[in-house]
Each structure stands twice: as C-alpha cells, then as structure tokens.
Amino acid sequence: MAASGENVQLLGIVGSPFVCRVQIALKLKGVEYEFVEQTLGQKSELLLKYNPVHKKVPVLAHNEKPIAESLVILEYIDETWKSNPILPSEPYQRAMARFWSKFIDDKVVDTTWKSVFTVEEEEREKRIEELSEALQFLENELKDKFFGGEEFGLVDIAAVFVAFYVPLFQEIAGLHLFTAEKFPKLYDWSQDFLNHPVVKESLPPRDPLFAFFKGRYESLTASK
Amino acid sequence: MADEVVLLDFWASPFGMRVRIALAEKGINYEYKEEDLRNKSPLLLQSNPVHKKIPVLIHNGKPIAESLIAVQYIDEVWNDASPLLPSDPYQRAQARFWADYVDKKIYEIGRNIIWKKNEEREAAKKEFIDCLKLLEEQLGDKTYFGGDKLGYVDIALVPFYTWFKGYETLGNFNIESECPKLIAWAKRCLQKESVSKSLHDQDKIYESIVEIRKKLGIE
C-alpha cells in the first residue's frame, strides 16, 4: 500500500516488456501507483525530465525522484517495499539472481528481436541458433517451479520477456523455437508464470501487440 | 573456516580491475590467476560456462561472473567495513544506474575508437567525449562519485582510465583538454593504494594494443 504522502508514478508504454517487469513488481508488493502512459516515438517533457540520459521507459518516480533502467528499478522496489521479496536474502543467491536477469537482457532480448527482424537469412539463422542456446541455458538453470523457488522472483520477472514475448514474436515469424518439446521445464514455467494472478494482471493485451509487430514484420519481409 | 577467494582475470581487463579494487578496498586476501584468453583454463570454462569470460570471482569454490555483480557480492559479504554502495535505496539506485551507464557506453564506444576507422572512429570519439562529459557532470564537485569515499561508480569507471592513452593516440584527441575534472578525479583515485595496485599503467596497456593491432595486420 502506498503510505500516506507517498507518490509513485510509472512512466511507461503498454506493451513494453521492460515496463511490464516493473508493473509485476509493483503489483506483487501491493504498491499503488499512477501509470503515466507515454506515446511510442514521442518523448514527453516529463520523460525527458525524469530520464534525460536514455529518454526511455520505464521510469519509476517515487515522490518525484526518478529511477530508470528496469533491473535497477526492480532492486529499488525490493529495497523500498519489503513485502513479497523479489531478491533472495543470501548474497550468493542474490548474485545468481542478478546474473540470470542480466543474461536475459544481454542474450535473449536483442537476440529474439534479431531472430525475427533480420532480413539477411544467414544472419537471422545465426540469431535463431543463439536464441536456442540461450533458452537452453535457462532450461538447465530452472530447478524449482520458478527461478526464484516456490515463489517467483527477480529472474522470473525479468524473464517475462521469455514467457510472453518470445512466443509472440516466434508466432509472427513462423518459428518453432520455444516449444514444450524442446524446452519442457521452461515451457511449464512459462505457463505457471503467465497464469499467476499478479502476472496476469500486468500483461499487456496480446492481440493489439501481435497486430502491431506482425505489421512491422510484414513490411520488413515485403521489402526484401 | 578461512575464506578461499580466487580471481580469474586478465591483466589489461578493466572489468577485472574493478574486482581487484573492490577486493583491495575490503582488505581481502585472494589468489590472482592470470588467464591466457586464447587458451582459457578448464577452471575458467567450468566457472563461467555461460560467457566463458573473465573476471570470475570464486569464493569458497562458488563462482560469480560479471564484474559489477562480483563487486556487489563482495560488498554484501564483507559488509563490516568500507561500504562500496550507499546505504540509502535511492542513492543505491543512482549508483547502479551510473555503473550500468559505464557498462553500456564506455567500453563499447572505446572499442570503436580503437578498432574502427574514418567516420566510424570519428563518430565514436565524439560520442565518447559526450559520455565522459555527462559523467563529469555527475561527479560535480564531489571528490569521488561515491562522495567522500571511493564507491561503486568510481570502481566501475576508473579502470577505463588505463585505456585513455590508447583511445587518445588512436583517436588523435586529448581527453584531459575536454574533461579536466574527470582526469583530476582519476588521478585522485590513483592516489589510493587499492586503485593504484589494481590498475596497470596507460603506457603498458597502450603497448599491448599496438602489439595486437600489429598481429592483426592493422596499421
């Protein structure tokens, strides 16, 4: 709950996987916040004021003090609102959680994008191979119901990209990369995660997002 | 039980230097293992199977890869003295933000100055200076990014100072004339033993860059 006098704003775009991460965390902790919708392609004055360095969403403003970068925001949220912790308390487990969250940012997000939106076939094939390897690492890492154990944590939240966006993008491109056959544990995890009430509430509507990216994919492949 | 701390590293790596500084700040005894990056040891491949890169910190047999993650780990385990991150959550978030900025910008753009040519190199130089100026602005009038004491952002950034001669010579520009406050900051950091013992000098690093370029047949 927002304490009296607390003001929490989230500058975001519906559909952004990075914004989605922050929404999951805020909802998990029951933090009341105002979603300040930004328009794709336009940088509002507030956004430029709160994130002059990168000019991107998400930005969390807590009592008008801004924090940018989704993983930085998630750690801040965890340190500020203590219910339902996202990070483990033990230092080595915390380091592992940070490692795998960073892995998703470094090895999965961009690779997924490039495995769909690269025109040159050989280059695209390489990215698909890289994505497959990255998913295998995650598959091997999953030991419990969630990456965070019995309850979801930082890595699961970062991996909303894997659960929701990878299947969306692969459907658009006609890839069969992330399947229950190839990655059984990861697939089961994705279903458990997406069906968790807090996560369900935080996901963007799938159809408009699908239509938007399908449109972009089609114009890219048409122009080949 | 005595702590066993091992660092798998490469002498010229700015990422390795970060971990060295953190260990030195905390007064931790550790075994330094130099890796031949063209012939990586079984220990390295086993300790960091995902990225196969240095630095890797191994604490009582448990490996931690990624320099900033290792630095945070060091700060959390050896938390009795010399805190590297601020205690206030907002300040911590700012420190993490700026360290992430260094990661995203300084290394990549610096690499482009060294390895690219002509317009690409010129563009990289300009962007590099802009980034350093932004960091200088962040520093303001503080002694360190961490305030009165060396902190997380200082540790993230200062190792790149050892590469400045390389960037300057190959890029044909002078960083001190553009960012005098930042150079002054770097020199202040080097007055600390934890930093001076962890970094190598610019000439040595520059020579190794020249050697690699020769080997690759780049003029």
Short mmCIF file of C-alpha atoms in Angstrom, two decimals:
data_model
loop_
_atom_site.label_atom_id
_atom_site.label_comp_id
_atom_site.label_asym_id
_atom_site.label_seq_id
_atom_site.Cartn_x
_atom_site.Cartn_y
_atom_site.Cartn_z
CA MET A 1 0.00 0.00 0.00
CA ALA A 2 1.22 3.49 -0.65
CA ALA A 3 1.86 5.15 2.67
CA SER A 4 0.17 8.48 3.17
CA GLY A 5 2.11 11.20 1.37
CA GLU A 6 3.78 8.67 -0.96
CA ASN A 7 3.51 9.27 -4.62
CA VAL A 8 4.52 6.60 -7.11
CA GLN A 9 4.39 7.14 -10.84
CA LEU A 10 5.41 4.74 -13.56
CA LEU A 11 6.16 6.25 -16.94
CA GLY A 12 5.55 3.52 -19.45
CA ILE A 13 4.17 2.26 -22.72
CA VAL A 14 1.63 -0.54 -22.74
CA GLY A 15 3.34 -3.44 -24.44
CA SER A 16 6.90 -2.72 -23.36
CA PRO A 17 8.41 -5.83 -21.76
CA PHE A 18 10.58 -3.65 -19.55
CA VAL A 19 7.62 -1.67 -18.27
CA CYS A 20 5.76 -4.94 -17.72
CA ARG A 21 8.54 -6.09 -15.39
CA VAL A 22 8.07 -3.05 -13.18
CA GLN A 23 4.28 -3.43 -13.12
CA ILE A 24 4.60 -7.04 -11.96
CA ALA A 25 6.87 -5.99 -9.11
CA LEU A 26 4.65 -3.10 -8.02
CA LYS A 27 1.52 -5.27 -8.11
CA LEU A 28 3.27 -8.10 -6.26
CA LYS A 29 4.06 -5.71 -3.44
CA GLY A 30 0.67 -4.04 -3.49
CA VAL A 31 2.15 -0.62 -4.27
CA GLU A 32 -0.40 1.92 -5.50
CA TYR A 33 0.91 3.81 -8.47
CA GLU A 34 -0.13 6.03 -11.32
CA PHE A 35 0.64 4.73 -14.79
CA VAL A 36 1.67 7.69 -16.90
CA GLU A 37 1.25 6.45 -20.44
CA GLN A 38 3.85 7.58 -22.93
CA THR A 39 3.42 7.54 -26.68
CA LEU A 40 5.80 5.43 -28.75
CA GLY A 41 8.04 7.68 -30.80
CA GLN A 42 7.28 10.76 -28.74
CA LYS A 43 9.29 11.91 -25.76
CA SER A 44 7.14 13.79 -23.29
CA GLU A 45 8.54 16.63 -21.22
CA LEU A 46 8.11 14.53 -18.13
CA LEU A 47 10.07 11.65 -19.64
CA LEU A 48 12.87 13.96 -20.74
CA LYS A 49 12.96 15.46 -17.28
CA TYR A 50 12.98 12.11 -15.49
CA ASN A 51 15.29 10.20 -17.84
CA PRO A 52 17.43 12.74 -19.67
CA VAL A 53 20.22 10.20 -20.17
CA HIS A 54 18.39 7.46 -22.08
CA LYS A 55 14.99 9.09 -22.71
CA LYS A 56 13.29 5.70 -22.39
CA VAL A 57 10.63 3.92 -20.41
CA PRO A 58 10.21 2.55 -17.83
CA VAL A 59 10.93 5.28 -15.33
CA LEU A 60 9.71 4.97 -11.78
CA ALA A 61 9.24 8.25 -9.94
CA HIS A 62 8.91 7.84 -6.18
CA ASN A 63 7.91 11.13 -4.57
CA GLU A 64 9.17 12.73 -7.78
CA LYS A 65 12.62 11.13 -7.52
CA PRO A 66 13.17 9.24 -10.75
CA ILE A 67 14.82 5.87 -11.31
CA ALA A 68 15.47 4.45 -14.78
CA GLU A 69 16.53 1.01 -16.14
CA SER A 70 14.13 -1.81 -15.36
CA LEU A 71 16.53 -4.02 -13.37
CA VAL A 72 17.70 -1.03 -11.31
CA ILE A 73 14.05 -0.16 -10.67
CA LEU A 74 13.25 -3.72 -9.58
CA GLU A 75 16.03 -3.69 -6.98
CA TYR A 76 14.85 -0.29 -5.73
CA ILE A 77 11.29 -1.55 -5.41
CA ASP A 78 12.51 -4.58 -3.48
CA GLU A 79 14.54 -2.44 -1.09
CA THR A 80 11.77 0.09 -0.53
CA TRP A 81 8.68 -2.12 -0.21
CA LYS A 82 9.56 -5.17 1.84
CA SER A 83 6.57 -7.48 1.40
CA ASN A 84 6.93 -10.42 -1.03
CA PRO A 85 10.68 -10.09 -1.59
CA ILE A 86 11.92 -10.39 -5.15
CA LEU A 87 15.58 -10.98 -4.36
CA PRO A 88 16.89 -13.72 -2.07
CA SER A 89 18.49 -12.61 1.18
CA GLU A 90 21.64 -14.74 0.86
CA PRO A 91 24.47 -12.95 -1.04
CA TYR A 92 25.42 -15.82 -3.38
CA GLN A 93 21.78 -16.41 -4.34
CA ARG A 94 21.42 -12.68 -4.92
CA ALA A 95 24.46 -12.71 -7.21
CA MET A 96 22.96 -15.61 -9.16
CA ALA A 97 19.62 -13.80 -9.47
CA ARG A 98 21.41 -10.72 -10.81
CA PHE A 99 23.48 -12.85 -13.17
CA TRP A 100 20.48 -14.55 -14.78
CA SER A 101 18.47 -11.33 -15.03
CA LYS A 102 21.38 -9.70 -16.81
CA PHE A 103 21.71 -12.79 -19.01
CA ILE A 104 18.16 -12.28 -20.20
CA ASP A 105 18.89 -8.65 -21.05
CA ASP A 106 22.23 -9.41 -22.74
CA LYS A 107 21.49 -12.69 -24.51
CA VAL A 108 17.75 -13.10 -25.00
CA VAL A 109 16.03 -9.78 -25.66
CA ASP A 110 18.11 -8.44 -28.52
CA THR A 111 18.67 -11.89 -30.00
CA THR A 112 14.92 -12.52 -30.12
CA TRP A 113 14.34 -9.25 -31.90
CA LYS A 114 17.09 -10.02 -34.40
CA SER A 115 15.93 -13.58 -34.97
CA VAL A 116 12.66 -12.14 -36.27
CA PHE A 117 13.52 -8.76 -37.72
CA THR A 118 16.74 -9.52 -39.58
CA VAL A 119 16.29 -9.59 -43.33
CA GLU A 120 19.53 -11.34 -44.28
CA GLU A 121 18.89 -15.07 -43.95
CA GLU A 122 22.31 -16.28 -42.80
CA GLU A 123 22.44 -13.58 -40.16
CA ARG A 124 18.94 -14.46 -39.00
CA GLU A 125 19.79 -18.14 -38.75
CA LYS A 126 22.75 -17.29 -36.54
CA ARG A 127 20.49 -15.32 -34.18
CA ILE A 128 17.99 -18.16 -34.05
CA GLU A 129 20.80 -20.52 -33.08
CA GLU A 130 21.97 -18.06 -30.39
CA LEU A 131 18.46 -17.75 -29.02
CA SER A 132 18.13 -21.51 -28.87
CA GLU A 133 21.38 -21.72 -26.90
CA ALA A 134 20.24 -19.02 -24.52
CA LEU A 135 16.94 -20.79 -23.88
CA GLN A 136 18.85 -23.99 -23.20
CA PHE A 137 20.89 -22.23 -20.52
CA LEU A 138 17.66 -21.07 -18.89
CA GLU A 139 16.15 -24.54 -19.20
CA ASN A 140 19.17 -26.01 -17.41
CA GLU A 141 19.04 -23.34 -14.72
CA LEU A 142 15.42 -23.96 -13.76
CA LYS A 143 15.34 -26.21 -10.70
CA ASP A 144 12.07 -25.35 -8.99
CA LYS A 145 8.65 -24.16 -10.02
CA PHE A 146 10.06 -20.68 -10.57
CA PHE A 147 13.61 -19.35 -10.99
CA GLY A 148 13.02 -17.75 -7.59
CA GLY A 149 11.99 -21.07 -5.99
CA GLU A 150 8.46 -21.73 -4.79
CA GLU A 151 7.55 -18.11 -5.44
CA PHE A 152 8.64 -16.02 -8.39
CA GLY A 153 11.48 -13.54 -8.05
CA LEU A 154 13.76 -11.20 -9.94
CA VAL A 155 14.76 -13.65 -12.66
CA ASP A 156 11.18 -14.73 -13.33
CA ILE A 157 10.11 -11.10 -13.60
CA ALA A 158 12.99 -10.31 -15.96
CA ALA A 159 12.04 -13.43 -17.92
CA VAL A 160 8.50 -12.20 -18.63
CA PHE A 161 10.15 -11.49 -21.96
CA VAL A 162 10.70 -15.21 -22.44
CA ALA A 163 7.25 -16.24 -21.24
CA PHE A 164 5.14 -13.70 -23.11
CA TYR A 165 7.14 -12.01 -25.83
CA VAL A 166 9.26 -14.84 -27.28
CA PRO A 167 6.15 -16.91 -28.15
CA LEU A 168 4.51 -13.80 -29.61
CA PHE A 169 7.49 -12.99 -31.82
CA GLN A 170 8.02 -16.55 -32.90
CA GLU A 171 4.39 -16.87 -33.93
CA ILE A 172 4.79 -13.76 -36.08
CA ALA A 173 7.89 -15.15 -37.78
CA GLY A 174 6.66 -18.73 -38.04
CA LEU A 175 9.46 -20.08 -35.84
CA HIS A 176 9.07 -23.13 -33.62
CA LEU A 177 11.90 -22.37 -31.31
CA PHE A 178 10.42 -22.18 -27.83
CA THR A 179 8.26 -25.31 -27.58
CA ALA A 180 7.28 -27.73 -24.84
CA GLU A 181 9.17 -30.47 -26.68
CA LYS A 182 12.44 -28.59 -26.90
CA PHE A 183 12.33 -26.85 -23.51
CA PRO A 184 9.89 -28.75 -21.28
CA LYS A 185 10.80 -27.18 -17.94
CA LEU A 186 10.97 -23.67 -19.35
CA TYR A 187 7.67 -24.15 -21.12
CA ASP A 188 5.93 -25.35 -17.96
CA TRP A 189 7.49 -22.46 -16.07
CA SER A 190 6.13 -20.00 -18.65
CA GLN A 191 2.60 -21.32 -18.20
CA ASP A 192 2.82 -21.20 -14.40
CA PHE A 193 4.25 -17.69 -14.54
CA LEU A 194 1.77 -16.28 -17.05
CA ASN A 195 -1.14 -17.74 -15.10
CA HIS A 196 -0.05 -16.30 -11.77
CA PRO A 197 -2.73 -13.75 -10.84
CA VAL A 198 -0.25 -10.90 -10.29
CA VAL A 199 1.44 -11.52 -13.63
CA LYS A 200 -1.85 -11.99 -15.50
CA GLU A 201 -2.97 -8.58 -14.29
CA SER A 202 0.26 -6.97 -15.51
CA LEU A 203 0.47 -8.37 -19.02
CA PRO A 204 -0.46 -6.16 -21.96
CA PRO A 205 -3.33 -7.27 -24.22
CA ARG A 206 -1.86 -9.75 -26.68
CA ASP A 207 -3.88 -9.09 -29.82
CA PRO A 208 -3.04 -5.41 -30.42
CA LEU A 209 0.62 -6.15 -29.68
CA PHE A 210 0.61 -9.07 -32.08
CA ALA A 211 -1.04 -6.97 -34.79
CA PHE A 212 1.46 -4.17 -34.30
CA PHE A 213 4.55 -6.38 -34.61
CA LYS A 214 3.05 -8.52 -37.36
CA GLY A 215 2.57 -5.34 -39.35
CA ARG A 216 6.19 -4.42 -38.91
CA TYR A 217 7.34 -7.92 -39.79
CA GLU A 218 5.29 -7.97 -42.94
CA SER A 219 6.57 -4.63 -44.17
CA LEU A 220 10.12 -5.75 -43.46
CA THR A 221 9.82 -9.05 -45.30
CA ALA A 222 7.84 -7.47 -48.15
CA SER A 223 10.63 -5.03 -48.80
CA LYS A 224 13.16 -7.86 -49.32
CA MET B 1 36.93 -21.58 8.36
CA ALA B 2 39.28 -19.43 6.32
CA ASP B 3 37.74 -17.89 3.25
CA GLU B 4 39.18 -19.03 -0.03
CA VAL B 5 39.00 -16.32 -2.66
CA VAL B 6 40.27 -16.74 -6.21
CA LEU B 7 40.07 -14.23 -9.05
CA LEU B 8 40.32 -15.43 -12.65
CA ASP B 9 41.41 -12.37 -14.56
CA PHE B 10 43.40 -10.83 -17.41
CA TRP B 11 45.84 -8.07 -16.54
CA ALA B 12 44.57 -5.45 -19.00
CA SER B 13 40.86 -6.02 -18.44
CA PRO B 14 39.08 -3.00 -16.99
CA PHE B 15 36.38 -5.39 -15.75
CA GLY B 16 38.96 -7.43 -13.87
CA MET B 17 40.40 -4.24 -12.40
CA ARG B 18 37.01 -3.41 -10.89
CA VAL B 19 37.00 -6.63 -8.89
CA ARG B 20 40.64 -6.14 -7.86
CA ILE B 21 39.83 -2.69 -6.48
CA ALA B 22 36.81 -3.99 -4.55
CA LEU B 23 38.84 -6.81 -3.01
CA ALA B 24 41.61 -4.37 -2.08
CA GLU B 25 39.16 -1.87 -0.58
CA LYS B 26 37.89 -4.59 1.72
CA GLY B 27 41.37 -5.90 2.51
CA ILE B 28 40.55 -9.39 1.25
CA ASN B 29 43.38 -11.84 0.62
CA TYR B 30 42.94 -13.67 -2.62
CA GLU B 31 44.71 -15.72 -5.23
CA TYR B 32 45.06 -13.97 -8.58
CA LYS B 33 45.08 -16.27 -11.61
CA GLU B 34 46.07 -14.77 -14.93
CA GLU B 35 44.18 -16.28 -17.85
CA ASP B 36 45.50 -16.65 -21.39
CA LEU B 37 42.42 -15.56 -23.29
CA ARG B 38 43.46 -17.54 -26.37
CA ASN B 39 43.79 -20.65 -24.27
CA LYS B 40 41.23 -20.49 -21.49
CA SER B 41 41.79 -22.71 -18.48
CA PRO B 42 39.44 -25.58 -17.61
CA LEU B 43 38.72 -23.75 -14.36
CA LEU B 44 37.53 -20.67 -16.23
CA LEU B 45 35.37 -22.68 -18.63
CA GLN B 46 33.88 -24.59 -15.72
CA SER B 47 33.37 -21.47 -13.57
CA ASN B 48 31.76 -19.38 -16.28
CA PRO B 49 30.27 -21.84 -18.78
CA VAL B 50 27.71 -19.29 -19.98
CA HIS B 51 30.04 -16.49 -21.10
CA LYS B 52 33.50 -18.09 -20.75
CA LYS B 53 34.87 -14.68 -19.82
CA ILE B 54 36.91 -13.08 -17.09
CA PRO B 55 36.71 -11.81 -14.46
CA VAL B 56 35.29 -14.62 -12.36
CA LEU B 57 35.40 -14.40 -8.60
CA ILE B 58 35.42 -17.77 -6.87
CA HIS B 59 34.52 -17.68 -3.18
CA ASN B 60 34.90 -20.98 -1.34
CA GLY B 61 34.52 -22.77 -4.65
CA LYS B 62 31.41 -20.86 -5.73
CA PRO B 63 31.89 -18.78 -8.89
CA ILE B 64 30.45 -15.34 -9.57
CA ALA B 65 30.79 -13.92 -13.07
CA GLU B 66 30.14 -10.37 -14.36
CA SER B 67 32.32 -7.71 -12.75
CA LEU B 68 29.61 -5.49 -11.27
CA ILE B 69 27.77 -8.49 -9.86
CA ALA B 70 31.02 -9.67 -8.26
CA VAL B 71 31.63 -6.17 -6.80
CA GLN B 72 28.13 -6.11 -5.28
CA TYR B 73 28.66 -9.60 -3.91
CA ILE B 74 31.95 -8.52 -2.29
CA ASP B 75 30.19 -5.51 -0.76
CA GLU B 76 27.40 -7.68 0.67
CA VAL B 77 29.58 -10.45 2.08
CA TRP B 78 32.37 -8.31 3.51
CA ASN B 79 29.98 -5.76 4.90
CA ASP B 80 31.86 -4.87 8.08
CA ALA B 81 34.00 -2.11 6.53
CA SER B 82 34.41 0.19 3.53
CA PRO B 83 30.90 0.08 2.07
CA LEU B 84 31.04 0.39 -1.71
CA LEU B 85 27.37 1.11 -2.30
CA PRO B 86 25.40 3.80 -0.48
CA SER B 87 23.01 2.71 2.26
CA ASP B 88 20.05 4.75 1.04
CA PRO B 89 17.93 2.86 -1.56
CA TYR B 90 17.55 5.86 -3.86
CA GLN B 91 21.29 6.57 -3.79
CA ARG B 92 21.93 2.89 -4.43
CA ALA B 93 19.65 3.00 -7.45
CA GLN B 94 21.52 6.01 -8.79
CA ALA B 95 24.86 4.25 -8.26
CA ARG B 96 23.57 1.16 -10.09
CA PHE B 97 22.21 3.34 -12.89
CA TRP B 98 25.53 5.08 -13.48
CA ALA B 99 27.57 1.90 -13.27
CA ASP B 100 25.21 0.41 -15.86
CA TYR B 101 25.74 3.54 -17.97
CA VAL B 102 29.51 2.97 -17.88
CA ASP B 103 28.94 -0.63 -18.95
CA LYS B 104 26.64 0.30 -21.81
CA LYS B 105 28.68 3.19 -23.14
CA ILE B 106 32.33 3.49 -22.18
CA TYR B 107 33.61 0.04 -23.11
CA GLU B 108 31.71 -0.30 -26.40
CA ILE B 109 32.40 3.20 -27.65
CA GLY B 110 36.04 2.99 -26.54
CA ARG B 111 36.41 -0.22 -28.52
CA ASN B 112 35.10 1.52 -31.60
CA ILE B 113 37.72 4.25 -31.22
CA ILE B 114 40.43 1.62 -31.16
CA TRP B 115 39.20 -0.76 -33.82
CA LYS B 116 37.17 1.30 -36.29
CA LYS B 117 38.37 3.77 -38.92
CA ASN B 118 37.46 7.08 -40.50
CA GLU B 119 33.86 8.22 -39.98
CA GLU B 120 33.01 5.42 -37.59
CA ARG B 121 36.00 6.26 -35.44
CA GLU B 122 35.23 9.98 -35.53
CA ALA B 123 31.65 9.32 -34.50
CA ALA B 124 32.85 7.10 -31.67
CA LYS B 125 35.25 9.79 -30.45
CA LYS B 126 32.51 12.38 -30.33
CA GLU B 127 30.15 10.07 -28.51
CA PHE B 128 32.90 9.07 -26.09
CA ILE B 129 33.61 12.65 -25.13
CA ASP B 130 29.88 13.35 -24.70
CA CYS B 131 29.62 10.36 -22.34
CA LEU B 132 32.65 11.43 -20.33
CA LYS B 133 31.24 14.95 -20.05
CA LEU B 134 27.98 13.57 -18.76
CA LEU B 135 29.88 11.56 -16.17
CA GLU B 136 31.88 14.66 -15.27
CA GLU B 137 28.60 16.48 -14.68
CA GLN B 138 27.50 13.64 -12.41
CA LEU B 139 30.71 13.92 -10.45
CA GLY B 140 30.21 17.64 -9.96
CA ASP B 141 32.35 18.96 -7.14
CA LYS B 142 32.50 15.72 -5.25
CA THR B 143 35.82 14.10 -4.50
CA TYR B 144 34.55 10.79 -5.78
CA PHE B 145 31.32 9.66 -7.45
CA GLY B 146 30.70 7.97 -4.11
CA GLY B 147 31.05 11.29 -2.27
CA ASP B 148 33.86 11.48 0.29
CA LYS B 149 34.79 7.88 -0.23
CA LEU B 150 35.53 5.76 -3.27
CA GLY B 151 32.33 3.97 -4.27
CA TYR B 152 30.62 1.74 -6.77
CA VAL B 153 30.60 4.13 -9.71
CA ASP B 154 34.24 5.10 -9.13
CA ILE B 155 35.14 1.41 -9.20
CA ALA B 156 33.07 0.85 -12.36
CA LEU B 157 34.72 3.72 -14.23
CA VAL B 158 38.29 4.28 -13.09
CA PRO B 159 39.78 1.17 -14.77
CA PHE B 160 38.94 2.68 -18.16
CA TYR B 161 41.38 5.48 -17.35
CA THR B 162 44.15 2.98 -18.07
CA TRP B 163 42.87 2.73 -21.62
CA PHE B 164 42.77 6.50 -22.20
CA LYS B 165 46.22 6.71 -23.80
CA GLY B 166 45.10 4.00 -26.21
CA TYR B 167 41.90 5.88 -27.09
CA GLU B 168 43.71 9.22 -27.35
CA THR B 169 46.57 8.04 -29.51
CA LEU B 170 44.48 6.01 -31.93
CA GLY B 171 41.68 8.57 -31.95
CA ASN B 172 44.04 11.52 -32.11
CA PHE B 173 42.43 13.58 -29.40
CA ASN B 174 43.14 14.70 -25.87
CA ILE B 175 40.76 13.70 -23.14
CA GLU B 176 42.17 16.00 -20.45
CA SER B 177 41.50 19.11 -22.51
CA GLU B 178 37.86 18.04 -22.90
CA CYS B 179 37.29 16.64 -19.44
CA PRO B 180 39.84 18.05 -17.00
CA LYS B 181 37.72 17.36 -13.92
CA LEU B 182 37.38 13.71 -14.84
CA ILE B 183 41.14 13.32 -15.29
CA ALA B 184 41.67 15.04 -11.93
CA TRP B 185 39.21 12.57 -10.40
CA ALA B 186 41.04 9.60 -11.93
CA LYS B 187 44.34 10.84 -10.53
CA ARG B 188 42.76 11.25 -7.10
CA CYS B 189 41.55 7.66 -7.27
CA LEU B 190 45.03 6.50 -8.21
CA GLN B 191 46.37 8.01 -5.01
CA LYS B 192 44.54 5.27 -3.19
CA GLU B 193 46.54 2.09 -2.88
CA SER B 194 43.51 -0.09 -3.59
CA VAL B 195 43.30 1.56 -7.01
CA SER B 196 46.98 2.04 -7.86
CA LYS B 197 47.75 -1.59 -7.09
CA SER B 198 44.83 -2.82 -9.18
CA LEU B 199 45.40 -0.81 -12.32
CA HIS B 200 48.20 -1.06 -14.84
CA ASP B 201 49.75 1.99 -16.37
CA GLN B 202 48.49 3.54 -19.55
CA ASP B 203 51.75 3.01 -21.43
CA LYS B 204 51.75 -0.71 -20.82
CA ILE B 205 48.14 -1.01 -21.96
CA TYR B 206 48.80 1.17 -25.00
CA GLU B 207 51.78 -1.01 -25.97
CA SER B 208 49.68 -4.13 -25.78
CA ILE B 209 47.01 -2.56 -28.01
CA VAL B 210 49.71 -1.66 -30.56
CA GLU B 211 51.03 -5.21 -30.44
CA ILE B 212 47.61 -6.73 -31.04
CA ARG B 213 46.98 -4.38 -33.94
CA LYS B 214 50.34 -5.39 -35.46
CA LYS B 215 49.48 -9.06 -35.08
CA LEU B 216 46.16 -8.47 -36.77
CA GLY B 217 47.91 -6.57 -39.54
CA ILE B 218 46.17 -3.27 -38.84
CA GLU B 219 48.29 -0.21 -39.37
#
